Amino acid sequence: ETGVTQTPRHLVMGMTNKKSLKCEQHLGHNAMYWYKQSAKKPLELMFVYNFKEQTENNSVPSRFSPECPNSSHLFLHLHTLQPEDSALYLCASSQVEPPMWGYTFGSGTRLTVV
Amino acid sequence: GIQVEQSPPDLILQEGANSTLRCNFSDSVNNLQWFHQNPWGQLINLFYIPSGTKQNGRLSATTVATERYSLLYISSSQTTDSGVYFCAVGQGGSEKLVFGKGTKLTVNP
């Protein structure tokens, strides 16, 4: 375990389903992130939460809805997804105040939309 | 926005060989990190190196911020070094990172 835990590891869902991805960090960090990694594309930043406040929404469609109830937990709620949303979804955390070292990533959730 | 270019895109080595991976970026940065993604998708932070040189075992990294590039050196490569190496940069007071497309390294026994 890297200190950032993501569940589930794999998820298959239909286009009409609603599901949630969970991320938990045990490092005392104060910023958390969602990234999307599709085949043959760079990692794309989706959302940033800094001290539980959303500071970045990188033009993500509304069918993805993040939630950050506290500095240790981050969720990504999914509904009415499309097949092109199939990807590896990665959560990360970092210390931003004061700034220290780098990101720690979770193992990711591999999502398949059918 | 800032552009991050990594080279080469693919690299195949024999076990024991040395290699250098390069990351060029288009603007000033105050955050630069190198990551290794293993075949199972896990991203591991190798270095936080906005400037200067760091070493960790067989790996070392150098960032020349004034010339907008960073290098990752892998010496005496092992099959477990296989995977994709990403460079990511951040600017100003922003905590977000912009990733390059990565270098896919294959180390053959």
Coordinates of N, CA and C in Angstrom, one line a residue:
Chain A
E1 N 0.8 -1.2 0.0 CA 0.0 0.0 0.0 C 0.9 1.3 0.0
T2 N 0.5 2.2 -0.8 CA 1.3 3.4 -0.9 C 0.8 4.5 0.1
G3 N -0.2 4.3 0.9 CA -0.7 5.4 1.7 C -2.0 6.0 1.1
V4 N -2.3 5.7 -0.2 CA -3.5 6.2 -0.8 C -4.2 4.9 -1.3
T5 N -5.4 4.7 -0.8 CA -6.2 3.5 -1.1 C -7.4 3.8 -2.0
Q6 N -7.5 3.1 -3.1 CA -8.6 3.3 -4.0 C -9.5 2.1 -4.1
T7 N -10.8 2.2 -4.0 CA -11.7 1.1 -4.2 C -12.9 1.5 -5.1
P8 N -13.4 0.6 -5.9 CA -12.9 -0.7 -6.2 C -11.7 -0.7 -7.1
R9 N -11.0 -1.8 -7.3 CA -9.8 -1.8 -8.2 C -10.3 -1.9 -9.7
H10 N -11.4 -2.6 -9.8 CA -12.0 -2.8 -11.1 C -13.5 -2.6 -11.0
L11 N -14.1 -2.0 -12.1 CA -15.5 -1.7 -12.1 C -16.0 -1.8 -13.5
V12 N -17.1 -2.6 -13.7 CA -17.8 -2.6 -15.0 C -19.2 -2.1 -14.7
M13 N -19.6 -1.2 -15.5 CA -20.9 -0.6 -15.3 C -21.6 -0.3 -16.6
G14 N -22.9 -0.4 -16.6 CA -23.7 0.0 -17.8 C -23.9 1.5 -17.9
M15 N -24.3 1.9 -19.0 CA -24.5 3.4 -19.2 C -25.6 4.0 -18.4
T16 N -26.5 3.2 -17.9 CA -27.6 3.8 -17.0 C -27.3 3.7 -15.5
N17 N -26.2 3.0 -15.2 CA -25.9 2.8 -13.8 C -25.4 4.0 -13.1
K18 N -25.5 4.0 -11.7 CA -24.8 5.0 -10.9 C -23.8 4.3 -10.0
K19 N -22.6 4.7 -9.9 CA -21.6 4.1 -9.1 C -20.7 5.2 -8.5
S20 N -19.9 4.8 -7.5 CA -19.0 5.8 -6.9 C -17.6 5.1 -6.8
L21 N -16.6 5.9 -7.0 CA -15.2 5.5 -6.7 C -14.8 6.2 -5.4
K22 N -14.0 5.5 -4.6 CA -13.6 6.0 -3.4 C -12.1 6.1 -3.3
C23 N -11.6 7.1 -2.6 CA -10.2 7.3 -2.4 C -10.0 7.7 -1.0
E24 N -9.0 7.1 -0.3 CA -8.7 7.5 1.1 C -7.2 7.6 1.2
Q25 N -6.7 8.7 1.8 CA -5.3 8.9 2.0 C -5.0 8.9 3.5
H26 N -3.9 8.2 3.9 CA -3.5 8.0 5.3 C -2.2 8.8 5.6
L27 N -1.9 9.8 4.8 CA -0.6 10.5 4.9 C -0.7 11.9 5.5
G28 N -1.8 12.3 5.9 CA -2.0 13.7 6.5 C -1.8 14.8 5.4
H29 N -2.0 14.4 4.2 CA -1.9 15.5 3.1 C -3.1 16.3 3.1
N30 N -3.0 17.5 2.5 CA -4.2 18.4 2.5 C -4.7 18.8 1.1
A31 N -4.2 18.1 0.1 CA -4.8 18.2 -1.3 C -5.0 16.9 -1.9
M32 N -6.1 16.7 -2.6 CA -6.4 15.4 -3.3 C -6.8 15.7 -4.7
Y33 N -6.6 14.7 -5.6 CA -6.8 14.9 -7.0 C -7.4 13.7 -7.6
W34 N -8.2 13.9 -8.7 CA -8.6 12.8 -9.6 C -8.0 13.1 -10.9
Y35 N -7.3 12.0 -11.5 CA -6.8 12.0 -12.8 C -7.4 10.9 -13.6
K36 N -7.5 11.1 -14.9 CA -8.0 10.1 -15.8 C -6.9 9.7 -16.8
Q37 N -6.7 8.4 -16.9 CA -5.7 7.9 -17.9 C -6.4 7.0 -18.9
S38 N -6.5 7.5 -20.1 CA -7.0 6.7 -21.2 C -5.8 6.2 -22.0
A39 N -6.1 5.1 -22.8 CA -5.1 4.5 -23.7 C -4.5 5.6 -24.6
K40 N -3.2 5.6 -24.6 CA -2.4 6.4 -25.6 C -2.6 7.9 -25.3
K41 N -3.0 8.3 -24.1 CA -3.2 9.8 -23.8 C -2.4 10.1 -22.5
P42 N -2.0 11.3 -22.4 CA -1.3 11.7 -21.1 C -2.4 11.6 -20.0
L43 N -1.9 11.6 -18.8 CA -2.8 11.7 -17.7 C -3.5 13.0 -17.7
E44 N -4.8 13.0 -17.5 CA -5.6 14.3 -17.6 C -6.1 14.6 -16.2
L45 N -5.8 15.8 -15.7 CA -6.3 16.2 -14.4 C -7.8 16.5 -14.6
M46 N -8.6 15.9 -13.6 CA -10.0 16.2 -13.6 C -10.4 17.2 -12.5
F47 N -10.1 16.9 -11.3 CA -10.5 17.7 -10.2 C -9.3 17.9 -9.1
V48 N -9.3 19.0 -8.5 CA -8.4 19.3 -7.4 C -9.1 19.7 -6.2
Y49 N -8.8 19.2 -5.0 CA -9.4 19.7 -3.8 C -8.2 20.0 -2.9
N50 N -8.3 21.3 -2.4 CA -7.3 21.8 -1.5 C -7.9 22.2 -0.2
F51 N -7.6 21.5 0.9 CA -8.2 21.7 2.2 C -9.8 21.6 2.0
K52 N -10.2 20.5 1.3 CA -11.6 20.1 1.1 C -12.3 21.0 0.2
E53 N -11.7 22.1 -0.3 CA -12.4 23.0 -1.3 C -11.9 22.7 -2.7
Q54 N -12.9 22.6 -3.6 CA -12.6 22.3 -5.0 C -11.9 23.6 -5.6
T55 N -10.7 23.4 -6.1 CA -10.0 24.5 -6.6 C -9.7 24.4 -8.1
E56 N -10.1 23.2 -8.7 CA -9.9 23.0 -10.1 C -11.0 22.0 -10.6
N57 N -11.7 22.4 -11.7 CA -12.6 21.5 -12.4 C -12.2 21.7 -13.9
N58 N -11.5 20.7 -14.4 CA -10.8 20.8 -15.7 C -11.8 20.5 -16.8
S59 N -12.9 21.3 -16.8 CA -13.9 21.1 -17.9 C -14.4 19.7 -18.0
V60 N -14.7 19.1 -16.8 CA -15.1 17.7 -16.8 C -16.6 17.7 -17.0
P61 N -17.2 16.7 -17.8 CA -18.6 16.6 -17.9 C -19.3 16.4 -16.6
S62 N -20.6 16.9 -16.6 CA -21.3 16.8 -15.3 C -21.7 15.4 -14.9
R63 N -21.5 14.4 -15.8 CA -21.8 13.0 -15.4 C -20.7 12.5 -14.4
F64 N -19.7 13.3 -14.2 CA -18.7 13.0 -13.2 C -18.9 14.0 -12.1
S65 N -19.1 13.6 -10.8 CA -19.4 14.5 -9.7 C -18.5 14.2 -8.6
P66 N -17.5 15.0 -8.2 CA -16.7 14.7 -7.1 C -17.3 15.2 -5.8
E67 N -16.7 14.5 -4.7 CA -17.2 14.9 -3.4 C -16.0 14.7 -2.4
C68 N -15.7 15.7 -1.6 CA -14.6 15.6 -0.7 C -15.1 16.0 0.7
P69 N -15.6 15.0 1.5 CA -16.1 15.4 2.8 C -15.1 15.8 3.8
N70 N -13.9 15.4 3.7 CA -12.8 15.8 4.6 C -11.5 15.6 3.9
S71 N -10.4 16.0 4.5 CA -9.1 16.0 3.8 C -8.6 14.7 3.5
S72 N -9.2 13.6 4.1 CA -8.7 12.3 3.9 C -9.4 11.5 2.9
H73 N -10.6 11.9 2.5 CA -11.5 11.1 1.7 C -11.9 11.9 0.4
L74 N -12.0 11.2 -0.7 CA -12.4 11.8 -1.9 C -13.2 10.8 -2.7
F75 N -14.3 11.2 -3.2 CA -15.2 10.3 -4.0 C -15.4 10.9 -5.4
L76 N -15.7 10.0 -6.3 CA -16.0 10.4 -7.7 C -17.3 9.6 -8.0
H77 N -18.4 10.4 -8.1 CA -19.7 9.8 -8.4 C -19.9 9.8 -9.9
L78 N -20.4 8.6 -10.4 CA -20.5 8.4 -11.8 C -22.0 8.1 -12.2
H79 N -22.5 8.7 -13.2 CA -23.8 8.4 -13.6 C -24.0 8.7 -15.1
T80 N -24.7 7.9 -15.8 CA -25.0 8.0 -17.2 C -23.7 8.2 -18.0
L81 N -22.7 7.3 -17.7 CA -21.4 7.3 -18.4 C -21.6 6.8 -19.9
Q82 N -20.5 7.1 -20.7 CA -20.4 6.7 -22.0 C -19.3 5.7 -22.2
P83 N -19.3 4.9 -23.2 CA -18.2 3.9 -23.4 C -16.8 4.6 -23.4
E84 N -16.8 5.8 -24.0 CA -15.5 6.5 -24.1 C -14.9 7.0 -22.7
D85 N -15.8 6.8 -21.7 CA -15.3 7.1 -20.3 C -14.5 6.0 -19.7
S86 N -14.5 4.9 -20.4 CA -13.7 3.7 -19.9 C -12.2 4.2 -19.8
A87 N -11.6 3.9 -18.7 CA -10.2 4.4 -18.4 C -9.8 4.0 -17.1
L88 N -8.5 4.3 -16.8 CA -8.0 4.1 -15.4 C -8.2 5.4 -14.7
Y89 N -8.8 5.4 -13.6 CA -9.1 6.6 -12.8 C -8.1 6.6 -11.6
L90 N -7.3 7.6 -11.5 CA -6.3 7.6 -10.4 C -6.5 8.7 -9.5
C91 N -6.4 8.4 -8.2 CA -6.5 9.4 -7.1 C -5.0 9.7 -6.6
A92 N -4.8 10.9 -6.2 CA -3.5 11.3 -5.7 C -3.7 12.2 -4.6
S93 N -2.7 12.3 -3.7 CA -2.7 13.3 -2.7 C -1.3 14.0 -2.6
S94 N -1.3 15.2 -2.0 CA 0.0 15.8 -1.7 C -0.1 16.8 -0.6
Q95 N 1.0 17.3 -0.1 CA 1.1 18.3 0.9 C 1.3 19.6 0.2
V96 N 0.4 20.6 0.3 CA 0.6 21.8 -0.4 C 0.8 23.0 0.6
E97 N 0.5 22.8 1.9 CA 0.7 23.9 2.8 C 1.2 23.4 4.1
P98 N 2.5 23.5 4.5 CA 3.5 24.0 3.6 C 3.9 23.0 2.5
P99 N 4.4 23.4 1.3 CA 4.6 22.4 0.2 C 5.8 21.5 0.6
M100 N 5.5 20.2 0.4 CA 6.5 19.2 0.7 C 6.5 18.1 -0.4
W101 N 7.6 17.7 -0.8 CA 7.8 16.6 -1.7 C 6.8 16.5 -2.8
G102 N 6.3 15.3 -3.1 CA 5.5 15.1 -4.3 C 4.2 14.4 -4.1
Y103 N 3.6 14.1 -5.2 CA 2.3 13.4 -5.2 C 2.5 11.9 -4.8
T104 N 1.5 11.4 -4.1 CA 1.4 9.9 -3.9 C 0.1 9.5 -4.6
F105 N 0.2 8.5 -5.4 CA -0.9 8.0 -6.2 C -1.5 6.7 -5.5
G106 N -2.8 6.5 -5.7 CA -3.3 5.2 -5.4 C -3.1 4.3 -6.6
S107 N -3.6 3.0 -6.4 CA -3.4 2.0 -7.4 C -4.4 2.1 -8.6
G108 N -5.4 3.0 -8.4 CA -6.3 3.3 -9.5 C -7.6 2.3 -9.6
T109 N -8.6 2.8 -10.2 CA -9.8 2.0 -10.5 C -9.9 1.9 -12.0
R110 N -9.9 0.7 -12.5 CA -10.0 0.5 -14.0 C -11.5 0.3 -14.3
L111 N -12.0 1.3 -14.9 CA -13.4 1.4 -15.2 C -13.7 1.0 -16.7
T112 N -14.7 0.1 -16.8 CA -15.2 -0.2 -18.1 C -16.7 0.1 -18.2
V113 N -17.1 0.9 -19.2 CA -18.5 1.2 -19.4 C -19.0 0.4 -20.6
V114 N -20.1 -0.3 -20.3 CA -20.6 -1.2 -21.4 C -22.0 -0.8 -21.8
Chain B
G1 N -1.5 26.6 -22.3 CA -0.9 26.1 -21.1 C 0.5 25.5 -21.4
I2 N 1.2 25.1 -20.3 CA 2.5 24.6 -20.4 C 2.5 23.3 -21.2
Q3 N 3.5 23.1 -22.0 CA 3.7 21.8 -22.7 C 4.9 21.0 -22.1
V4 N 4.7 19.7 -22.1 CA 5.7 18.8 -21.5 C 6.0 17.8 -22.6
E5 N 7.2 17.7 -23.0 CA 7.6 16.7 -24.0 C 8.6 15.8 -23.5
Q6 N 8.4 14.5 -23.6 CA 9.3 13.5 -23.2 C 9.9 12.7 -24.3
S7 N 11.2 12.4 -24.2 CA 11.9 11.6 -25.2 C 12.8 10.6 -24.6
P8 N 13.1 9.4 -25.3 CA 12.3 8.9 -26.4 C 10.9 8.4 -26.0
P9 N 10.0 8.2 -26.9 CA 8.7 7.7 -26.5 C 8.8 6.2 -26.1
D10 N 9.7 5.5 -26.8 CA 9.9 4.1 -26.5 C 11.4 3.8 -26.4
L11 N 11.8 2.9 -25.5 CA 13.2 2.5 -25.3 C 13.3 1.0 -24.9
I12 N 14.1 0.3 -25.6 CA 14.3 -1.1 -25.3 C 15.7 -1.3 -24.9
L13 N 16.0 -2.0 -23.8 CA 17.3 -2.2 -23.3 C 17.6 -3.6 -22.9
Q14 N 18.8 -4.0 -22.9 CA 19.2 -5.3 -22.3 C 19.5 -5.0 -20.8
E15 N 19.2 -6.0 -20.0 CA 19.5 -5.9 -18.6 C 21.0 -5.5 -18.4
G16 N 21.2 -4.6 -17.5 CA 22.6 -4.1 -17.2 C 23.0 -2.8 -18.0
A17 N 22.2 -2.4 -19.0 CA 22.5 -1.2 -19.7 C 22.1 0.0 -18.9
N18 N 22.7 1.2 -19.3 CA 22.3 2.4 -18.8 C 21.4 3.2 -19.7
S19 N 20.6 4.2 -19.2 CA 19.8 4.9 -20.1 C 19.5 6.3 -19.5
T20 N 19.2 7.3 -20.4 CA 18.8 8.6 -20.1 C 17.5 9.0 -20.7
L21 N 16.6 9.4 -19.9 CA 15.3 9.9 -20.3 C 15.2 11.4 -20.2
R22 N 14.6 12.1 -21.2 CA 14.6 13.5 -21.1 C 13.2 14.1 -21.1
C23 N 13.1 15.2 -20.4 CA 11.8 15.9 -20.3 C 12.0 17.4 -20.5
N24 N 11.4 17.9 -21.6 CA 11.5 19.3 -21.9 C 10.2 20.0 -21.6
F25 N 10.2 21.2 -21.1 CA 9.0 21.9 -20.7 C 9.1 23.4 -21.3
S26 N 7.9 23.9 -21.6 CA 7.8 25.1 -22.4 C 7.8 26.4 -21.6
D27 N 7.8 26.3 -20.3 CA 7.7 27.6 -19.5 C 8.4 27.3 -18.1
S28 N 8.5 28.4 -17.3 CA 9.1 28.2 -16.0 C 8.2 27.4 -15.1
V29 N 8.9 26.5 -14.3 CA 8.1 25.7 -13.4 C 8.8 25.8 -12.0
N30 N 8.0 25.5 -11.0 CA 8.5 25.4 -9.6 C 8.2 24.1 -9.0
N31 N 7.8 23.2 -9.8 CA 7.4 21.8 -9.4 C 7.7 20.9 -10.5
L32 N 8.6 19.9 -10.3 CA 8.8 18.9 -11.3 C 9.0 17.5 -10.6
Q33 N 8.3 16.5 -11.1 CA 8.3 15.2 -10.5 C 8.4 14.2 -11.6
W34 N 9.2 13.1 -11.2 CA 9.3 11.9 -12.1 C 8.5 10.8 -11.5
F35 N 7.8 10.0 -12.3 CA 7.0 8.9 -11.8 C 7.4 7.7 -12.7
H36 N 7.2 6.5 -12.1 CA 7.3 5.2 -12.8 C 5.9 4.5 -12.6
Q37 N 5.4 4.1 -13.8 CA 4.1 3.4 -13.8 C 4.4 2.0 -14.1
N38 N 4.1 1.0 -13.2 CA 4.4 -0.4 -13.5 C 3.3 -1.0 -14.4
P39 N 3.6 -2.2 -14.9 CA 2.6 -2.8 -15.8 C 1.2 -3.0 -15.2
W40 N 1.0 -2.9 -13.9 CA -0.3 -3.0 -13.3 C -0.9 -1.7 -13.1
G41 N -0.3 -0.6 -13.5 CA -0.9 0.7 -13.4 C -0.5 1.6 -12.2
Q42 N 0.2 1.0 -11.3 CA 0.6 1.8 -10.1 C 1.6 2.8 -10.5
L43 N 1.4 4.1 -10.1 CA 2.3 5.2 -10.3 C 3.1 5.4 -9.0
I44 N 4.4 5.4 -9.1 CA 5.3 5.6 -8.0 C 6.1 6.8 -8.2
N45 N 6.1 7.7 -7.2 CA 6.9 8.9 -7.3 C 8.4 8.6 -7.1
L46 N 9.2 9.0 -8.1 CA 10.6 8.7 -8.0 C 11.4 9.9 -7.4
F47 N 11.1 11.0 -7.9 CA 11.8 12.2 -7.5 C 10.9 13.5 -7.6
Y48 N 11.1 14.3 -6.6 CA 10.5 15.7 -6.6 C 11.7 16.6 -6.8
I49 N 11.9 17.1 -8.0 CA 13.2 17.8 -8.4 C 12.9 19.0 -9.2
P50 N 12.5 20.1 -8.6 CA 12.3 21.3 -9.4 C 13.6 22.0 -9.9
S51 N 14.7 21.6 -9.2 CA 16.0 22.0 -9.7 C 17.1 21.2 -9.0
G52 N 18.2 21.2 -9.6 CA 19.4 20.4 -9.0 C 19.4 19.0 -9.4
T53 N 20.1 18.2 -8.6 CA 20.4 16.8 -8.8 C 20.1 16.0 -7.6
K54 N 19.5 14.8 -7.8 CA 19.2 13.9 -6.7 C 19.5 12.5 -7.2
Q55 N 19.9 11.7 -6.2 CA 20.2 10.3 -6.5 C 19.4 9.4 -5.5
N56 N 18.9 8.3 -6.0 CA 18.3 7.3 -5.2 C 18.7 5.9 -5.8
G57 N 19.7 5.3 -5.2 CA 20.1 4.0 -5.7 C 20.6 4.1 -7.1
R58 N 20.1 3.3 -8.0 CA 20.5 3.2 -9.4 C 19.9 4.4 -10.2
L59 N 19.0 5.1 -9.6 CA 18.3 6.2 -10.3 C 18.9 7.5 -9.9
S60 N 19.0 8.5 -10.8 CA 19.3 9.8 -10.5 C 18.6 10.8 -11.4
A61 N 18.4 12.0 -11.0 CA 17.7 13.0 -11.8 C 18.4 14.3 -11.7
T62 N 18.3 15.1 -12.8 CA 18.9 16.4 -12.8 C 17.9 17.3 -13.5
T63 N 17.6 18.5 -12.9 CA 16.7 19.5 -13.6 C 17.5 20.7 -13.7
V64 N 17.5 21.3 -15.0 CA 18.2 22.6 -15.2 C 17.0 23.5 -15.6
A65 N 16.5 24.1 -14.5 CA 15.3 24.9 -14.7 C 15.4 26.1 -15.7
T66 N 16.6 26.7 -15.7 CA 16.8 27.8 -16.5 C 16.8 27.4 -18.0
E67 N 17.1 26.2 -18.3 CA 17.1 25.7 -19.7 C 15.9 24.8 -19.9
R68 N 15.0 24.7 -19.0 CA 13.7 24.0 -19.1 C 13.8 22.6 -19.6
Y69 N 14.6 21.8 -18.8 CA 14.7 20.4 -19.1 C 15.1 19.7 -17.8
S70 N 14.7 18.4 -17.8 CA 15.1 17.5 -16.8 C 15.5 16.1 -17.4
L71 N 16.5 15.5 -16.7 CA 16.9 14.2 -17.2 C 16.8 13.2 -16.1
L72 N 16.4 12.0 -16.4 CA 16.3 10.8 -15.5 C 17.3 9.8 -16.0
Y73 N 18.3 9.4 -15.1 CA 19.3 8.4 -15.5 C 18.9 7.1 -14.8
I74 N 19.0 6.0 -15.5 CA 18.8 4.7 -14.9 C 20.1 3.9 -15.2
S75 N 20.8 3.5 -14.2 CA 22.0 2.7 -14.4 C 21.8 1.2 -14.1
S76 N 22.6 0.4 -14.8 CA 22.5 -1.1 -14.5 C 21.0 -1.5 -14.5
S77 N 20.3 -1.3 -15.6 CA 18.9 -1.5 -15.6 C 18.5 -3.0 -15.3
Q78 N 17.4 -3.2 -14.7 CA 16.8 -4.5 -14.4 C 15.5 -4.6 -15.0
T79 N 15.0 -5.9 -15.1 CA 13.7 -6.1 -15.8 C 12.6 -5.4 -15.0
T80 N 12.8 -5.3 -13.7 CA 11.8 -4.6 -12.9 C 11.7 -3.1 -13.2
D81 N 12.6 -2.6 -13.9 CA 12.6 -1.2 -14.3 C 11.6 -0.9 -15.4
S82 N 11.1 -2.0 -16.1 CA 10.2 -1.8 -17.2 C 8.9 -1.1 -16.7
G83 N 8.4 -0.4 -17.7 CA 7.1 0.4 -17.4 C 7.2 1.7 -18.1
V84 N 6.4 2.6 -17.7 CA 6.3 3.9 -18.3 C 6.8 5.0 -17.3
Y85 N 7.7 5.8 -17.8 CA 8.2 6.9 -16.9 C 7.6 8.2 -17.3
F86 N 7.0 8.9 -16.4 CA 6.4 10.2 -16.6 C 7.1 11.3 -15.9
C87 N 7.2 12.4 -16.6 CA 7.6 13.7 -16.1 C 6.3 14.5 -15.9
A88 N 6.3 15.3 -14.8 CA 5.1 16.1 -14.6 C 5.6 17.4 -14.0
V89 N 5.0 18.6 -14.4 CA 5.5 19.9 -14.0 C 4.3 20.7 -13.4
G90 N 4.6 21.6 -12.5 CA 3.7 22.6 -12.0 C 4.2 24.0 -12.0
Q91 N 3.3 24.9 -12.0 CA 3.8 26.3 -12.0 C 3.2 27.2 -10.9
G92 N 3.8 28.2 -10.6 CA 3.3 29.3 -9.7 C 2.8 28.7 -8.4
G93 N 1.7 29.2 -7.9 CA 1.2 28.7 -6.7 C 0.2 27.5 -6.9
S94 N 0.1 27.0 -8.1 CA -0.8 25.9 -8.4 C -0.3 24.6 -7.9
E95 N -1.2 23.8 -7.3 CA -0.8 22.5 -6.9 C -0.9 21.4 -8.0
K96 N -1.5 21.8 -9.1 CA -1.8 20.8 -10.1 C -0.6 20.5 -11.0
L97 N -0.5 19.3 -11.4 CA 0.6 18.9 -12.3 C 0.1 18.6 -13.7
V98 N 1.0 19.0 -14.7 CA 0.7 18.6 -16.1 C 1.7 17.5 -16.5
F99 N 1.2 16.4 -17.0 CA 2.0 15.3 -17.3 C 2.4 15.2 -18.8
G100 N 3.6 14.7 -19.0 CA 4.0 14.4 -20.4 C 3.4 13.1 -20.8
K101 N 3.7 12.7 -22.0 CA 3.1 11.4 -22.5 C 3.9 10.2 -22.1
G102 N 5.0 10.4 -21.5 CA 5.7 9.2 -21.0 C 6.8 8.6 -21.9
T103 N 7.7 7.9 -21.3 CA 8.6 7.0 -22.1 C 8.4 5.6 -21.6
K104 N 8.1 4.8 -22.6 CA 7.9 3.4 -22.3 C 9.2 2.6 -22.4
L105 N 9.6 2.1 -21.2 CA 10.9 1.4 -21.1 C 10.6 -0.1 -21.0
T106 N 11.3 -0.9 -21.8 CA 11.3 -2.3 -21.8 C 12.7 -2.8 -21.5
V107 N 12.9 -3.5 -20.4 CA 14.3 -4.1 -20.2 C 14.2 -5.6 -20.3
N108 N 14.9 -6.1 -21.3 CA 14.9 -7.6 -21.6 C 16.0 -8.3 -20.8
P109 N 15.7 -9.5 -20.4 CA 16.7 -10.3 -19.6 C 17.9 -10.7 -20.5

